[in-house]
Amino acid sequence: VTGALHEDGLADTADGFGGGTGSARKLEIMRDSRIGTFGALALVLSLAARWSAIAAMAEPGRVAAALIGAGALARGGLGVPVLLARPARADGLGARLGTPSRPLALLGMGLSVAITVFVLPPVLAGGSALAALATGLAMSWLARRQIGGYTGDVLGATAVACECAVLGLLSANGVGR
């Protein structure tokens, strides 16, 4: 269904950031379609984190609400690096997508929060939105520090990281208990 596009971005980002020295080498590693040790470990840990969070939620209706909210906020979290950083390379997917206008990016982020408020209790929706925002800020900072900006892979990694953070927060706060 999803094509695992965001997971591919996570694996490529982990391989590049973990295995390269210097921005150019990290970007080169991220372009390599093979999965390395850092990428494999990131995939295993992210899948385990999401699976554990989902398993901790007992009721199917609440699991569905958590998955909808986490999915929406994961997409909204993509707006943070796009707003705060620049594309790391001129020829990559991140650059080809272009930088949306600030109002359009904020609208997308706001819609992700609105969807979450619709499916989760307001306090949990607000906490989840803050978790996604904090994760997006951290990924933006890390990408600027590691490669000078964002790539399509970094955006995918940001989505997975936001989803992990939101699901972890929701499972820790008793969704489904």
Tab-separated table of C-alpha atoms in Angstrom, residues 37-139:
chain	number	residue	atom	x	y	z
A	37	THR	CA	24.186	-1.751	8.958
A	38	PHE	CA	22.948	1.605	10.240
A	39	GLY	CA	19.936	1.522	7.932
A	40	ALA	CA	19.021	-2.041	8.880
A	41	LEU	CA	19.309	-1.227	12.568
A	42	ALA	CA	17.173	1.908	12.176
A	43	LEU	CA	14.483	-0.083	10.362
A	44	VAL	CA	14.435	-2.854	12.976
A	45	LEU	CA	14.306	-0.393	15.877
A	46	SER	CA	11.599	1.779	14.293
A	47	LEU	CA	9.430	-1.215	13.446
A	48	ALA	CA	9.923	-2.627	16.956
A	49	ALA	CA	9.036	0.730	18.522
A	50	ARG	CA	5.862	1.069	16.469
A	51	TRP	CA	4.860	-2.560	16.961
A	52	SER	CA	5.426	-2.322	20.725
A	53	ALA	CA	3.384	0.861	20.977
A	54	ILE	CA	0.530	-0.633	18.972
A	55	ALA	CA	0.650	-3.892	20.959
A	56	ALA	CA	0.321	-1.898	24.197
A	57	MET	CA	-3.003	-0.489	23.018
A	58	ALA	CA	-5.768	-2.942	23.812
A	59	GLU	CA	-8.865	-1.766	21.968
A	60	PRO	CA	-9.002	-1.870	18.147
A	61	GLY	CA	-10.934	1.420	17.959
A	62	ARG	CA	-8.287	3.212	19.954
A	63	VAL	CA	-5.507	1.611	17.944
A	64	ALA	CA	-7.188	2.879	14.772
A	65	ALA	CA	-7.478	6.391	16.232
A	66	ALA	CA	-3.831	6.330	17.300
A	67	LEU	CA	-2.705	5.143	13.856
A	68	ILE	CA	-4.758	7.832	12.112
A	69	GLY	CA	-3.435	10.553	14.426
A	70	ALA	CA	0.156	9.334	14.204
A	71	GLY	CA	-0.057	9.053	10.421
A	72	ALA	CA	-1.466	12.559	10.081
A	73	LEU	CA	1.097	14.105	12.422
A	74	ALA	CA	3.924	12.208	10.725
A	75	ARG	CA	2.976	13.933	7.469
A	76	GLY	CA	2.545	17.256	9.231
A	77	GLY	CA	5.978	16.852	10.804
A	78	LEU	CA	7.504	16.888	7.318
A	79	GLY	CA	6.742	20.586	7.194
A	80	VAL	CA	9.235	21.406	9.938
A	81	PRO	CA	12.469	20.601	8.040
A	82	VAL	CA	10.991	22.081	4.866
A	83	LEU	CA	10.300	25.357	6.700
A	84	LEU	CA	13.530	25.503	8.706
A	85	ALA	CA	16.156	24.104	6.351
A	86	ARG	CA	17.010	24.213	2.694
A	87	PRO	CA	17.498	21.308	0.294
A	88	ALA	CA	20.918	19.713	0.834
A	89	ARG	CA	21.412	19.084	-2.875
A	90	ALA	CA	20.107	20.826	-5.955
A	91	ASP	CA	19.213	17.650	-7.864
A	92	GLY	CA	17.451	15.509	-5.269
A	93	LEU	CA	13.817	14.736	-4.573
A	94	GLY	CA	13.698	17.260	-1.732
A	95	ALA	CA	14.815	20.022	-4.104
A	96	ARG	CA	12.542	18.868	-6.954
A	97	LEU	CA	9.515	19.059	-4.679
A	98	GLY	CA	10.316	22.709	-4.132
A	99	THR	CA	9.864	24.670	-0.967
A	100	PRO	CA	6.209	25.353	-0.274
A	101	SER	CA	5.174	28.801	0.769
A	102	ARG	CA	5.165	29.334	4.517
A	103	PRO	CA	1.342	29.651	4.632
A	104	LEU	CA	0.888	26.435	2.624
A	105	ALA	CA	3.306	24.488	4.843
A	106	LEU	CA	1.618	25.806	7.971
A	107	LEU	CA	-1.789	24.905	6.516
A	108	GLY	CA	-0.634	21.328	5.948
A	109	MET	CA	0.722	21.124	9.470
A	110	GLY	CA	-2.507	22.590	10.831
A	111	LEU	CA	-4.609	20.071	8.906
A	112	SER	CA	-2.595	17.228	10.422
A	113	VAL	CA	-3.353	18.600	13.888
A	114	ALA	CA	-7.056	19.032	13.014
A	115	ILE	CA	-7.291	15.401	11.906
A	116	THR	CA	-5.644	14.329	15.139
A	117	VAL	CA	-7.990	16.436	17.286
A	118	PHE	CA	-10.896	14.794	15.461
A	119	VAL	CA	-9.771	11.225	16.332
A	120	LEU	CA	-8.085	11.654	19.738
A	121	PRO	CA	-9.029	13.356	23.002
A	122	PRO	CA	-7.850	16.999	22.903
A	123	VAL	CA	-5.131	16.631	25.547
A	124	LEU	CA	-3.637	13.593	23.798
A	125	ALA	CA	-3.961	15.279	20.409
A	126	GLY	CA	-2.127	18.342	21.730
A	127	GLY	CA	0.604	16.275	23.348
A	128	SER	CA	0.956	14.231	20.179
A	129	ALA	CA	1.239	17.382	18.064
A	130	LEU	CA	3.974	18.676	20.376
A	131	ALA	CA	5.798	15.340	20.131
A	132	ALA	CA	5.675	15.501	16.326
A	133	LEU	CA	6.827	19.134	16.357
A	134	ALA	CA	9.739	18.356	18.687
A	135	THR	CA	10.723	15.404	16.509
A	136	GLY	CA	10.539	17.530	13.358
A	137	LEU	CA	12.707	20.188	15.024
A	138	ALA	CA	15.256	17.579	16.088
A	139	MET	CA	15.386	16.051	12.600
